Short mmCIF file of C-alpha atoms in Angstrom, two decimals:
data_model
loop_
_atom_site.label_atom_id
_atom_site.label_comp_id
_atom_site.label_asym_id
_atom_site.label_seq_id
_atom_site.Cartn_x
_atom_site.Cartn_y
_atom_site.Cartn_z
CA MET A 1 -9.67 -97.17 73.60
CA ALA A 2 -6.11 -98.40 74.20
CA GLU A 3 -6.26 -100.21 70.85
CA ASP A 4 -7.11 -96.93 69.08
CA LYS A 5 -4.03 -95.21 70.50
CA GLN A 6 -1.77 -98.05 69.35
CA LYS A 7 -3.12 -97.88 65.79
CA LYS A 8 -2.48 -94.13 65.41
CA ASN A 9 0.55 -93.02 63.43
CA LEU A 10 3.23 -90.92 65.11
CA THR A 11 4.79 -88.01 63.22
CA VAL A 12 7.87 -86.21 64.53
CA PHE A 13 8.90 -82.67 63.54
CA GLY A 14 12.68 -82.86 64.01
CA GLN A 15 14.90 -80.31 65.75
CA GLU A 16 15.89 -78.78 62.41
CA THR A 17 12.24 -78.40 61.32
CA GLU A 18 10.66 -74.95 61.30
CA PHE A 19 6.97 -74.77 60.38
CA ASP A 20 4.89 -71.63 59.92
CA GLY A 21 1.15 -71.91 59.21
CA VAL A 22 -1.94 -73.91 60.12
CA LEU A 23 -1.41 -77.56 61.01
CA GLU A 24 -4.30 -80.05 61.15
CA PHE A 25 -3.87 -83.73 62.03
CA THR A 26 -5.78 -86.71 63.43
CA ASP A 27 -2.87 -88.92 64.52
CA ASN A 28 -0.17 -88.18 67.12
CA LEU A 29 2.51 -85.53 66.65
CA VAL A 30 5.77 -84.75 68.45
CA ILE A 31 7.38 -81.34 67.86
CA THR A 32 11.09 -81.04 68.64
CA GLY A 33 11.78 -78.00 66.42
CA LYS A 34 10.07 -74.62 65.95
CA PHE A 35 6.41 -74.09 65.15
CA LYS A 36 4.56 -70.83 64.52
CA GLY A 37 0.86 -70.56 63.62
CA GLU A 38 -2.14 -72.61 64.67
CA ILE A 39 -2.63 -76.30 65.50
CA ARG A 40 -6.04 -78.00 65.12
CA ALA A 41 -5.88 -81.68 65.97
CA THR A 42 -7.94 -84.59 67.22
CA GLY A 43 -4.87 -86.66 68.09
CA ASP A 44 -2.32 -86.21 70.86
CA LEU A 45 0.46 -83.61 70.78
CA GLU A 46 3.82 -83.55 72.52
CA ILE A 47 6.13 -80.52 72.66
CA GLU A 48 9.61 -81.84 73.49
CA LYS A 49 12.30 -80.13 75.56
CA GLY A 50 13.98 -77.47 73.42
CA ALA A 51 10.98 -77.09 71.08
CA VAL A 52 9.50 -73.60 70.68
CA CYS A 53 5.85 -73.07 69.68
CA GLU A 54 4.22 -69.69 69.10
CA VAL A 55 0.52 -70.15 68.37
CA GLN A 56 -2.69 -68.20 68.26
CA LYS A 57 -4.30 -71.43 69.48
CA MET A 58 -3.13 -74.99 69.98
CA SER A 59 -5.93 -77.56 70.04
CA ALA A 60 -5.43 -81.33 70.45
CA ASN A 61 -6.98 -84.22 72.41
CA SER A 62 -4.14 -84.20 74.95
CA ILE A 63 -0.99 -82.06 75.07
CA VAL A 64 2.26 -82.80 76.89
CA ILE A 65 4.67 -79.86 77.10
CA SER A 66 8.36 -80.14 77.94
CA GLY A 67 9.47 -77.17 75.80
CA SER A 68 8.12 -73.64 75.34
CA VAL A 69 4.60 -72.69 74.25
CA THR A 70 3.28 -69.16 73.77
CA GLY A 71 -0.44 -69.02 72.99
CA ASP A 72 -3.75 -70.50 74.09
CA ILE A 73 -4.06 -74.25 74.66
CA ASP A 74 -7.26 -76.30 74.33
CA ALA A 75 -7.10 -80.03 75.18
CA PRO A 76 -10.39 -81.71 76.15
CA GLU A 77 -8.64 -84.79 77.59
CA ARG A 78 -5.57 -83.46 79.48
CA VAL A 79 -2.60 -81.09 79.59
CA GLU A 80 0.70 -81.98 81.21
CA MET A 81 3.40 -79.37 81.85
CA CYS A 82 6.69 -81.14 82.53
CA THR A 83 9.64 -79.87 84.60
CA GLY A 84 11.43 -76.99 82.90
CA SER A 85 8.62 -76.14 80.48
CA VAL A 86 7.50 -72.57 79.78
CA VAL A 87 3.83 -71.87 79.02
CA ARG A 88 2.45 -68.39 78.30
CA GLY A 89 -1.26 -68.53 77.52
CA ASP A 90 -4.67 -69.63 78.69
CA VAL A 91 -5.35 -73.36 79.12
CA LYS A 92 -8.69 -75.21 78.81
CA THR A 93 -8.72 -78.89 79.77
CA ALA A 94 -10.49 -81.55 81.83
CA ARG A 95 -7.32 -82.77 83.59
CA ILE A 96 -4.06 -80.95 84.31
CA ARG A 97 -0.70 -81.93 85.72
CA ILE A 98 1.88 -79.24 86.44
CA ALA A 99 5.30 -80.49 87.55
CA GLU A 100 7.74 -78.58 89.74
CA ASP A 101 9.86 -75.85 88.11
CA VAL A 102 7.29 -74.95 85.42
CA ASP A 103 7.06 -71.34 84.26
CA PHE A 104 3.30 -70.90 83.64
CA GLU A 105 1.61 -67.56 83.04
CA GLY A 106 -2.06 -67.56 82.08
CA GLN A 107 -5.53 -68.62 83.14
CA LEU A 108 -6.66 -72.19 83.64
CA SER A 109 -10.25 -73.24 82.81
CA MET A 110 -11.28 -76.73 83.86
CA LEU A 111 -13.73 -78.54 81.59
CA GLU A 112 -16.15 -81.01 83.12
CA LYS A 113 -15.66 -84.56 81.93
CA GLU A 114 -18.82 -86.02 80.47
CA SER A 115 -20.37 -88.91 82.34
CA ASP A 116 -19.56 -92.36 80.95
CA ILE A 117 -23.25 -93.25 81.04
CA ASN A 118 -25.65 -91.87 78.46
CA LEU A 119 -28.79 -91.02 80.43
CA PHE A 120 -30.96 -91.20 77.33
CA SER A 121 -29.87 -94.70 76.29
CA VAL A 122 -30.62 -96.36 79.64
CA ALA A 123 -34.12 -97.41 80.66
CA SER A 124 -35.34 -95.22 83.51
CA GLU A 125 -35.85 -98.16 85.90
CA GLU A 126 -32.36 -99.47 85.13
CA TYR A 127 -30.90 -96.01 85.80
CA LYS A 128 -32.78 -95.68 89.10
CA ASN A 129 -31.49 -99.09 90.21
CA ALA A 130 -27.95 -98.02 89.37
CA LEU A 131 -28.20 -95.08 91.76
CA VAL A 132 -27.51 -95.82 95.40
CA LEU A 133 -28.31 -93.17 97.95
CA LYS A 134 -26.23 -93.14 101.11
CA SER A 135 -29.42 -92.92 103.19
CA ASP A 136 -30.58 -96.21 101.61
CA ASP A 137 -27.30 -97.95 102.40
CA PRO A 138 -27.89 -100.22 105.46
CA ARG A 139 -24.28 -99.87 106.66
#
């Protein structure tokens, strides 16, 4: 998985960039300017300090916020709100990190991470052997 992240392109919306509309991308994006609209992405998104985003919904694999976001956030992997960021909206994610001095107003919904093991691809005996009950542990 680390190799996949290295191969992805990085696009930066500069401080002078103002974008209004629907943005869809699969690579990684950093916004340092102003964005208004909707973001639908499978890559990672970073909102830099000083950036202002007003969205109906912002959806990306993971989202790191150092600037200001108004609108709902959906990130199946993780959301990180850095010191000094302002977030107004509901957040859905599997992992969250909120630093000190973050202005957050909204609801947080935690998604359950899927198990790394696919129960249907493992032979039942192999799966049973992988499970260890504490009562069976001789220690």
